């Protein structure tokens, strides 16, 4: 049955008698009495006579059976339907889905979508509709239309495919009815609603109520305790409508803070390791093998556990993320030796590694700042390039005139240098500083497929998309590159503060300045141990290039060894650069014995070139003279009868063999 197709006037008339019954007697009536035919009086126990006195049923001649009075049959049918689906008592998505399943046909479900309904299994489509009815835009479309015509269109398009359109007064009455119910606690006893209307106006109230039920803006169910009928607005949607706007997040005092260009430092450490020799990677995902990765990971600057949830990708190791970034920026390239996949440093990577810390960070961020992207790419046409917005959005192509980057940058720059609550910032951006909501006319068609697929209304989708987009800029563009500091309050709430690097990345017209760590005493001892009297991620990243990490700072953090110095030299550093790297991190002068050993270790390095070759041997010098004229210019004569050739491609090898055969020289 459908609540909005029944004669509600019949229920209005029986409400006074229904209210006189006890909850037990009402429960017996809705669960035990058959709508048609007879019911054994014994099933009703001592309630039968009370229900007869209330005018709900009558006995047969033998007083053994009872039956509903014809005029009460529709009323009990409505009460029983409300008892089956108490959507107002338990406002869950599943409960609403079951309510839709009973009361709406497939055509009526499609009408409620107002635009193209999603395709798929009927149960899934009803689930999507339940999500749509729970959204903020659903109620707002009726209660706050942009014009009177929009109000008429809203009601006419949703109250059923086979029902006539509504006039403006009728649509206004539906809105007034919903407003009256919503002005209470969101639900209202049906008897109280009926008492507001004279008996002569019951027919009008019935039509308005049926339209509101058919449009999915009012629902009816029985109170779980009293079994009295109630009508109401969907609670979660009403809560969203009444929720006050999230204010601008205030400044916070933090007890802990952490900020560093952790991504740049990780990339530097990994690239310095691979610069010494190409590294083997797994063929499936191009990640370093676990043993090698764990050796590099031990040298990375530590991140506090409370900050790791925002600073790091917890689904992948830091080394894997750094390798991915290096490949994406072409500082590493794939290389093969036999059948083993490997990654090796490129010329661009060596140039980047030779820069200072500030220059390396500028080289990473400048392409993002200079990127002309104003709106995120479409997930359907994502090119995979390096852009300011790290995530695509699920829309089709949108107008090039839209600009979401400028308002985002203005909001984040406007936070100043103080710490603000992170969650409050994201909520404020999603609800108040959201350019997607301001561009509804342009974006609704572009997002239509995604909205229909997930059963979301535009406002809910726009808030969720902008929340995630702002969070991705903070997570993937600011925090990993020193553009923001992360803080923690005494209550454990996370906060962020935009740094000068972040202000520059967000478009502020200022000189790029990479603020180093606050002064922390770092002592290099004569026994080659490095003691830090505080945590300083930037200094730790520099020391990790020439020393082995042995513990977290503060305390004994590094130890200089011959192997660690040779690793730096293999990465391209000279003896003086090794001493300079160590001296730049230390606050006290380096001990003379340490400087002497550093230079000695670095000077002990000898270099050799290793390259594959093809060896060609002939029987005598006369044959060698004939062969020499046929070999490529890169060939070298090692002995009177032996030549070293570069590795040849299959095509080059076949051409050489052909020339030798033509001169009568056969290769065995």
XYZ file of C-alpha atoms in Angstrom:
668
model
C 0.000 0.000 0.000
C 0.979 3.671 -0.304
C 0.323 6.097 2.512
C -0.234 8.944 0.079
C -2.946 7.069 -1.863
C -5.232 6.337 1.097
C -8.165 8.290 2.564
C -6.602 10.058 5.537
C -9.958 11.615 6.492
C -11.006 8.178 7.746
C -8.055 8.196 10.147
C -8.716 11.805 11.172
C -12.240 10.764 12.228
C -11.105 7.832 14.374
C -8.281 9.638 16.192
C -10.380 10.608 19.274
C -11.343 6.951 19.927
C -7.781 5.774 19.227
C -6.354 8.154 21.814
C -8.724 6.821 24.485
C -7.201 3.327 24.229
C -4.219 2.155 26.237
C -0.934 1.330 24.438
C -1.628 -2.389 24.973
C -5.080 -2.104 23.427
C -3.655 -0.152 20.466
C -0.982 -2.813 20.012
C -3.616 -5.553 19.918
C -5.606 -3.594 17.351
C -2.740 -3.067 14.887
C -1.297 -6.566 15.197
C -4.199 -8.970 15.800
C -7.326 -7.740 13.997
C -7.723 -8.924 10.400
C -8.501 -6.192 7.892
C -11.002 -8.451 6.125
C -13.133 -11.260 7.503
C -13.359 -12.373 11.110
C -10.881 -12.589 13.986
C -11.350 -14.958 16.927
C -12.334 -12.913 19.957
C -10.059 -15.047 22.135
C -6.998 -13.604 20.323
C -7.927 -10.160 21.589
C -8.247 -11.306 25.222
C -10.067 -8.674 27.266
C -9.486 -5.934 24.684
C -12.350 -7.003 22.411
C -15.099 -5.324 24.399
C -13.059 -2.122 24.797
C -12.414 -1.942 21.047
C -16.107 -2.545 20.418
C -17.025 0.278 22.763
C -14.574 2.526 20.914
C -16.456 1.835 17.692
C -13.657 -0.019 15.958
C -15.181 -3.494 15.589
C -18.321 -5.555 16.146
C -19.066 -9.085 17.491
C -20.921 -11.786 15.635
C -24.062 -13.293 17.151
C -22.230 -15.915 19.188
C -19.741 -13.340 20.555
C -16.902 -15.617 19.432
C -15.614 -13.603 16.488
C -15.082 -9.961 15.742
C -14.714 -7.993 12.510
C -13.721 -4.451 11.638
C -16.437 -1.966 10.898
C -16.195 -1.036 7.186
C -15.660 2.653 7.936
C -12.654 1.831 10.184
C -10.895 -0.488 7.750
C -8.918 2.293 5.963
C -7.916 3.885 9.285
C -6.502 0.614 10.628
C -4.770 -0.033 7.311
C -2.958 3.300 7.643
C -2.075 2.647 11.290
C -0.716 -0.786 10.440
C 1.465 0.621 7.603
C 2.893 3.232 9.985
C 3.586 0.498 12.543
C 5.517 -1.620 10.005
C 7.990 1.160 9.174
C 8.646 3.442 12.175
C 10.959 5.701 10.175
C 10.533 8.632 12.556
C 11.426 6.498 15.565
C 14.562 4.969 14.028
C 15.786 7.356 11.282
C 18.302 5.067 9.573
C 19.204 4.798 5.918
C 18.122 1.149 5.844
C 14.782 1.961 7.490
C 14.130 4.692 4.947
C 15.039 2.312 2.121
C 12.444 -0.199 3.342
C 9.868 2.566 3.713
C 10.480 3.567 0.079
C 10.220 -0.065 -1.004
C 6.677 -0.365 0.334
C 5.255 3.044 -0.508
C 6.810 4.011 -3.856
C 6.611 2.304 -7.222
C 9.525 2.277 -9.666
C 7.997 5.173 -11.624
C 7.458 7.178 -8.442
C 11.075 6.561 -7.411
C 12.226 7.915 -10.773
C 9.965 10.947 -10.337
C 11.567 11.727 -6.986
C 14.983 11.945 -8.603
C 13.485 14.753 -10.732
C 16.332 14.324 -13.244
C 17.713 11.157 -14.803
C 17.273 8.314 -12.320
C 20.220 5.980 -11.761
C 20.233 2.588 -13.406
C 20.816 -0.664 -11.614
C 19.152 -3.118 -9.283
C 15.924 -1.783 -7.801
C 17.184 -2.178 -4.215
C 20.313 -0.173 -5.022
C 18.264 2.585 -6.668
C 16.066 2.806 -3.540
C 19.196 3.060 -1.399
C 20.413 5.963 -3.534
C 17.024 7.642 -3.184
C 17.170 7.215 0.597
C 20.489 9.075 0.574
C 19.003 11.796 -1.598
C 16.014 12.266 0.742
C 18.389 12.485 3.712
C 20.342 15.334 2.142
C 20.157 18.990 3.044
C 19.222 20.121 -0.461
C 16.036 18.058 -0.441
C 14.335 20.044 2.315
C 15.954 23.302 1.228
C 14.493 22.920 -2.260
C 10.976 23.056 -0.802
C 11.450 25.445 2.113
C 13.788 27.956 0.442
C 13.146 28.023 -3.316
C 14.656 30.818 -5.377
C 11.259 31.785 -6.836
C 7.585 30.926 -6.651
C 7.780 29.155 -9.991
C 10.634 27.023 -8.709
C 8.467 26.035 -5.741
C 5.653 24.948 -8.067
C 8.066 23.035 -10.289
C 9.673 21.336 -7.288
C 6.383 19.951 -5.963
C 4.911 19.154 -9.387
C 7.933 17.161 -10.549
C 8.147 15.010 -7.419
C 4.682 14.217 -6.167
C 4.057 11.432 -8.680
C 4.193 10.706 -12.429
C 0.435 10.128 -12.827
C -0.789 13.029 -10.690
C -1.779 16.399 -12.056
C 0.506 19.377 -11.558
C -0.043 21.691 -8.621
C -0.892 25.365 -8.551
C 1.039 27.986 -6.614
C -1.455 28.066 -3.685
C -1.321 24.272 -3.430
C 2.490 24.266 -3.437
C 2.509 27.029 -0.817
C 0.169 25.002 1.405
C 2.496 21.996 1.178
C 5.415 24.198 2.200
C 3.414 25.743 5.065
C 2.481 22.269 6.314
C 6.115 21.127 6.329
C 7.202 24.377 8.024
C 4.587 23.907 10.753
C 5.741 20.347 11.460
C 9.409 21.338 11.316
C 8.828 24.230 13.743
C 8.141 21.732 16.518
C 10.789 19.146 17.366
C 10.622 17.851 13.809
C 7.652 15.546 14.503
C 4.077 16.279 15.527
C 1.254 14.049 16.804
C -1.254 13.626 14.013
C -4.072 14.522 16.432
C -2.397 17.872 17.158
C -2.090 18.565 13.429
C -5.742 17.701 12.791
C -6.845 19.869 15.722
C -5.346 22.896 13.937
C -7.795 22.459 11.046
C -11.607 22.704 11.111
C -13.477 19.544 10.182
C -14.628 21.190 6.977
C -11.002 21.597 5.880
C -10.057 17.942 6.372
C -10.171 17.297 2.629
C -7.660 20.128 2.018
C -5.399 18.883 4.823
C -5.589 15.380 3.408
C -4.449 16.538 -0.048
C -1.603 18.616 1.382
C -0.474 15.736 3.586
C -0.604 13.265 0.727
C 1.461 15.578 -1.492
C 4.055 16.067 1.268
C 4.264 12.296 1.798
C 4.544 11.664 -1.954
C 7.365 14.244 -2.238
C 9.353 12.606 0.564
C 9.417 15.709 2.774
C 7.010 14.365 5.425
C 6.847 10.854 6.879
C 4.342 9.108 9.105
C 4.846 6.419 11.741
C 3.570 5.255 15.143
C 5.293 6.285 18.345
C 7.142 3.189 19.559
C 5.877 3.583 23.143
C 2.346 4.963 22.818
C 1.491 3.730 19.288
C -0.031 7.131 18.541
C 0.392 8.311 14.913
C 2.886 11.083 14.216
C 4.010 12.978 11.146
C 7.441 14.490 10.843
C 10.355 15.696 8.799
C 13.342 13.384 8.261
C 15.413 14.044 11.368
C 18.974 13.992 9.954
C 18.019 16.372 7.136
C 16.304 18.746 9.568
C 19.366 18.697 11.837
C 21.532 19.727 8.881
C 19.104 22.510 7.985
C 19.080 23.869 11.538
C 22.812 23.482 12.100
C 24.436 26.904 12.536
C 27.176 27.856 10.125
C 30.651 26.805 11.224
C 32.534 29.944 12.340
C 36.034 30.874 11.269
C 38.420 28.773 13.372
C 40.056 30.824 16.154
C 43.758 30.825 16.971
C 44.907 27.988 19.248
C 47.772 27.482 21.655
C 49.701 24.281 20.958
C 51.945 22.313 23.287
C 53.761 20.410 20.522
C 54.641 21.365 16.980
C 56.370 19.750 14.027
C 57.234 21.160 10.666
C 59.810 20.201 8.064
C 60.127 19.643 4.337
C 59.989 15.946 5.135
C 59.275 14.929 1.534
C 62.301 16.815 0.206
C 64.505 15.347 2.937
C 63.319 11.808 2.164
C 63.843 12.328 -1.566
C 67.352 13.654 -0.894
C 68.313 10.672 1.265
C 66.944 8.124 -1.208
C 68.484 9.845 -4.230
C 71.873 10.099 -2.520
C 71.759 6.350 -1.874
C 70.835 5.456 -5.460
C 73.388 7.930 -6.873
C 76.152 5.616 -5.665
C 74.797 2.652 -7.627
C 71.516 1.762 -9.389
C 69.038 0.022 -7.099
C 67.044 -3.109 -7.868
C 63.269 -2.686 -7.795
C 60.340 -5.054 -7.890
C 58.926 -5.548 -11.364
C 55.314 -5.349 -10.167
C 55.298 -1.892 -8.540
C 58.794 -0.432 -9.058
C 59.419 -0.324 -5.282
C 62.787 -1.029 -3.690
C 63.238 -4.446 -2.161
C 62.449 -4.587 1.545
C 66.006 -5.046 2.843
C 67.392 -2.111 0.870
C 64.376 0.046 1.724
C 64.702 -0.677 5.455
C 68.391 0.293 5.370
C 67.502 3.665 3.853
C 64.494 4.120 6.157
C 66.780 3.870 9.188
C 68.542 7.052 8.039
C 65.367 9.153 7.581
C 64.511 11.901 10.036
C 61.918 10.630 12.541
C 58.373 12.010 12.585
C 56.445 12.144 15.901
C 53.714 9.524 16.130
C 51.008 12.142 16.698
C 52.029 13.963 13.482
C 52.487 10.874 11.300
C 48.753 10.572 10.534
C 48.895 13.873 8.608
C 52.539 14.072 7.518
C 52.982 10.579 6.090
C 51.227 8.186 3.738
C 50.464 5.390 6.189
C 49.580 2.967 3.362
C 53.085 3.100 1.863
C 56.595 3.321 3.281
C 58.397 6.661 3.176
C 61.055 5.197 0.887
C 58.429 3.972 -1.603
C 56.754 7.389 -1.652
C 60.108 9.112 -2.180
C 61.014 6.766 -5.063
C 57.624 7.432 -6.661
C 58.162 11.200 -6.397
C 61.676 10.941 -7.818
C 60.458 8.889 -10.793
C 57.553 11.281 -11.382
C 59.904 14.283 -11.432
C 62.445 12.377 -13.604
C 65.222 12.529 -11.013
C 65.266 8.731 -11.291
C 64.754 6.625 -14.393
C 64.267 2.941 -15.000
C 67.314 1.014 -16.187
C 67.849 -2.659 -16.923
C 70.885 -4.813 -16.460
C 70.066 -8.196 -17.970
C 66.523 -9.047 -16.878
C 66.607 -7.222 -13.524
C 64.597 -3.948 -13.364
C 66.535 -1.154 -11.680
C 66.316 2.587 -11.073
C 69.264 4.921 -11.597
C 69.858 8.621 -11.039
C 69.453 10.928 -14.042
C 71.403 14.028 -14.980
C 68.507 16.133 -13.661
C 68.675 14.197 -10.408
C 72.418 14.833 -9.995
C 71.896 18.529 -10.658
C 69.097 18.706 -8.081
C 71.159 16.784 -5.510
C 74.025 19.266 -5.855
C 71.812 22.214 -4.809
C 71.473 23.603 -1.297
C 68.448 22.653 0.791
C 66.591 25.893 0.009
C 67.367 25.547 -3.706
C 66.179 21.932 -3.793
C 62.903 22.881 -2.116
C 62.406 25.819 -4.481
C 62.969 23.489 -7.454
C 60.225 21.169 -6.158
C 57.665 23.876 -5.410
C 58.204 26.326 -8.265
C 56.367 24.129 -10.850
C 53.374 23.949 -8.486
C 53.308 27.708 -7.886
C 53.722 28.490 -11.599
C 51.133 25.923 -12.685
C 48.245 27.662 -14.455
C 45.641 25.168 -13.237
C 42.621 27.001 -11.774
C 40.264 24.050 -11.308
C 41.090 20.404 -10.507
C 41.269 18.024 -13.426
C 38.374 15.736 -14.216
C 38.781 12.187 -12.959
C 37.575 11.086 -16.402
C 40.305 13.032 -18.244
C 43.129 13.020 -15.677
C 46.473 13.421 -17.469
C 48.509 12.396 -14.434
C 50.644 15.542 -14.649
C 52.112 17.522 -11.758
C 49.548 20.179 -10.803
C 48.722 22.498 -7.916
C 45.562 20.515 -7.076
C 46.762 17.023 -6.135
C 43.404 15.272 -6.656
C 41.002 15.223 -9.616
C 37.268 15.654 -9.094
C 34.530 13.361 -10.469
C 33.117 15.772 -13.005
C 33.051 16.004 -16.750
C 34.684 18.954 -18.452
C 33.829 22.321 -16.902
C 34.191 25.878 -18.138
C 37.694 27.341 -18.330
C 36.341 30.539 -16.791
C 35.889 28.933 -13.362
C 38.573 29.644 -10.773
C 38.663 27.645 -7.527
C 42.364 28.130 -6.841
C 42.217 31.866 -6.087
C 39.600 31.600 -3.284
C 41.385 28.583 -1.793
C 44.720 30.397 -1.741
C 43.120 33.524 -0.282
C 41.498 31.580 2.570
C 44.678 29.719 3.522
C 46.872 32.819 3.233
C 44.378 34.724 5.365
C 44.993 32.392 8.313
C 48.199 34.282 9.103
C 51.056 32.661 10.976
C 49.146 31.381 14.023
C 47.828 27.871 14.622
C 44.152 27.125 13.925
C 42.108 23.980 14.532
C 42.510 21.710 11.496
C 39.082 20.037 11.596
C 37.369 23.382 12.206
C 39.248 24.906 9.278
C 38.123 22.145 6.907
C 34.487 22.375 8.069
C 34.525 26.166 7.741
C 35.933 25.945 4.224
C 33.384 23.291 3.200
C 30.346 25.162 4.552
C 31.197 28.856 4.304
C 34.179 29.391 1.995
C 33.108 26.950 -0.701
C 33.316 28.153 -4.327
C 31.644 24.950 -5.546
C 28.367 26.043 -3.924
C 28.627 29.443 -5.587
C 29.045 27.743 -8.977
C 26.033 25.429 -8.662
C 24.528 26.351 -12.047
C 27.762 25.415 -13.827
C 28.687 22.364 -11.789
C 25.356 20.552 -11.340
C 25.324 19.252 -14.937
C 29.035 18.384 -14.732
C 28.510 16.398 -11.531
C 25.151 14.893 -12.484
C 26.508 11.402 -13.172
C 28.392 11.231 -9.885
C 25.462 12.663 -7.902
C 23.088 10.125 -9.406
C 25.526 7.239 -9.003
C 25.977 7.886 -5.288
C 22.503 9.202 -4.534
C 23.828 12.532 -3.245
C 22.284 15.955 -3.518
C 24.462 18.712 -4.927
C 24.972 20.620 -1.689
C 26.151 17.567 0.238
C 28.416 16.531 -2.632
C 29.878 20.035 -2.997
C 30.677 20.225 0.702
C 32.277 16.802 0.740
C 34.319 17.446 -2.403
C 35.636 20.801 -1.207
C 36.424 19.400 2.261
C 38.521 16.636 0.680
C 40.126 18.968 -1.843
C 41.279 21.497 0.778
C 42.521 18.628 2.944
C 44.486 17.180 0.011
C 46.215 20.533 -0.617
C 47.210 20.678 3.059
C 48.199 16.983 3.200
C 50.046 16.704 -0.123
C 51.219 20.217 -0.999
C 51.853 22.130 2.240
C 52.763 19.793 5.103
C 55.247 17.482 3.260
C 57.187 20.427 1.796
C 57.399 22.668 4.855
C 54.502 24.873 3.718
C 52.677 24.349 7.008
C 53.490 23.385 10.550
C 51.447 20.807 12.410
C 50.618 21.381 16.072
C 48.841 19.543 18.858
C 46.865 21.161 21.663
C 46.784 19.996 25.259
C 43.463 18.261 24.469
C 45.028 16.354 21.553
C 43.406 18.356 18.736
C 45.482 18.891 15.592
C 46.171 22.412 14.372
C 48.110 23.919 11.464
C 49.953 27.152 10.789
C 50.977 28.357 7.328
C 54.732 29.013 7.063
C 56.507 31.567 4.812
C 57.152 28.722 2.348
C 53.428 27.974 2.302
C 52.509 31.639 1.837
C 54.878 31.756 -1.157
C 53.447 28.553 -2.649
C 49.923 29.954 -2.208
C 50.768 32.881 -4.463
C 51.904 35.596 -2.066
C 54.219 38.091 -3.780
C 57.305 37.608 -1.613
C 60.815 36.236 -1.811
C 61.180 32.491 -1.334
C 62.631 31.909 2.135
C 63.140 28.443 3.562
C 63.082 28.997 7.312
C 65.601 26.678 8.952
C 65.078 25.033 12.319
C 65.475 27.096 15.453
C 69.015 27.016 16.853
C 69.711 23.562 18.287
C 73.125 22.691 19.652
C 74.769 19.888 17.671
C 78.151 18.574 18.846
C 80.464 16.325 16.814
C 82.657 14.505 19.339
C 86.220 13.251 18.777
C 84.914 9.659 18.908
C 82.872 10.447 15.716
C 79.531 10.487 17.557
C 77.044 13.325 16.921
C 75.021 14.498 19.919
C 71.961 16.703 19.391
C 70.477 18.728 22.242
C 67.092 19.042 20.531
C 65.085 17.892 17.521
C 65.822 19.684 14.231
C 64.522 17.817 11.150
C 66.349 20.020 8.619
C 69.709 19.563 10.382
C 69.054 15.841 10.797
C 68.365 15.476 7.072
C 71.743 17.118 6.270
C 73.649 14.970 8.775
C 72.017 11.794 7.443
C 73.916 12.252 4.162
C 77.323 11.801 5.848
C 76.546 9.848 9.034
C 74.584 6.783 10.168
C 71.585 7.346 12.411
C 71.823 5.512 15.729
C 68.927 7.062 17.643
C 66.351 9.868 17.805
C 67.132 13.442 18.785
C 67.693 14.788 21.382
C 70.589 12.585 22.442
C 73.117 10.477 20.564
C 71.607 10.698 17.074
C 74.383 9.889 14.542
C 77.746 8.174 14.226
C 80.245 9.029 11.486
C 81.783 5.941 9.877
C 83.998 5.271 6.908
C 81.044 3.596 5.157
C 78.796 6.650 5.658
C 81.489 8.991 4.276
C 82.095 6.743 1.260
C 78.337 6.689 0.644
C 78.342 10.495 0.415
C 81.347 10.450 -1.915
C 79.695 7.839 -4.135
C 76.677 10.167 -4.357
C 78.942 12.824 -5.889
C 80.288 14.810 -2.915
C 83.951 15.800 -2.759
C 86.105 15.605 0.373
C 85.620 19.307 1.116
C 81.848 19.033 0.543
C 81.690 16.178 3.060
C 83.458 18.333 5.661
C 81.221 21.293 4.789
C 78.035 19.201 5.102
C 79.041 18.060 8.562
C 80.201 21.510 9.644
C 76.938 23.108 8.452
C 74.968 20.881 10.798
C 77.267 21.261 13.814
C 77.108 24.301 16.089
C 80.563 23.686 17.604
C 83.810 23.468 15.594
C 84.635 20.030 14.236
C 87.424 18.177 16.098
C 90.708 18.133 14.151
C 90.939 14.340 14.123
C 87.428 14.078 12.661
C 88.279 16.532 9.860
C 91.523 14.658 9.129
C 89.792 11.282 8.900
C 86.952 12.657 6.774
C 89.427 13.952 4.208
C 91.478 10.756 4.341
C 88.458 8.518 3.840
C 87.195 10.666 0.983
C 90.656 10.783 -0.636
C 90.955 6.999 -0.493
C 88.218 6.644 -3.066
C 89.356 5.548 -6.512
C 87.027 5.526 -9.477
C 86.659 3.005 -12.267
C 84.206 2.553 -15.107
C 82.378 -0.716 -15.579
C 80.610 -1.289 -18.886
C 79.542 -4.394 -20.818
C 81.410 -5.245 -24.031
C 81.511 -7.921 -26.740
C 84.850 -9.695 -27.296
C 85.837 -10.604 -30.881
C 88.875 -12.903 -31.428
C 90.425 -13.953 -34.784
C 93.084 -16.550 -35.696
C 95.886 -14.331 -37.046
C 96.955 -10.732 -37.635
C 96.084 -10.816 -41.339
C 92.468 -11.668 -40.512
C 92.536 -9.014 -37.791
C 93.563 -6.363 -40.343
C 90.629 -7.335 -42.589
C 88.193 -7.366 -39.690
C 89.343 -3.990 -38.369
C 88.035 -2.230 -41.471
C 84.551 -3.728 -40.936
C 84.068 -2.931 -37.242
C 82.220 0.144 -35.891
C 84.279 3.158 -34.851
C 83.678 2.451 -31.140
C 85.609 -0.861 -31.362
C 88.990 -0.998 -29.567
C 91.917 -3.314 -30.367
C 93.064 -5.010 -27.174
C 95.690 -7.357 -28.650
C 96.896 -8.059 -32.215
C 94.048 -10.600 -32.630
C 91.418 -9.424 -30.070
C 88.878 -6.572 -30.277
C 86.408 -5.083 -27.749
C 83.087 -4.029 -29.271
C 80.251 -2.108 -27.633
C 77.047 -4.010 -26.908
C 75.204 -4.219 -30.214
C 71.500 -4.254 -30.878
C 70.047 -7.225 -32.730
C 69.916 -5.169 -35.939
C 73.529 -3.982 -35.623
C 74.750 -7.502 -34.842
C 73.008 -8.944 -37.912
C 74.527 -6.235 -40.174
C 78.054 -6.888 -38.819
C 77.728 -10.658 -39.317
C 76.569 -10.084 -42.904
C 79.595 -7.891 -43.707
C 81.982 -10.453 -42.185
C 80.424 -13.330 -44.170
C 80.729 -11.348 -47.396
C 84.512 -11.090 -46.731
C 84.709 -14.797 -46.022
C 84.985 -14.475 -42.259
C 82.669 -16.825 -40.410
C 81.758 -16.339 -36.757
C 81.664 -19.553 -34.755
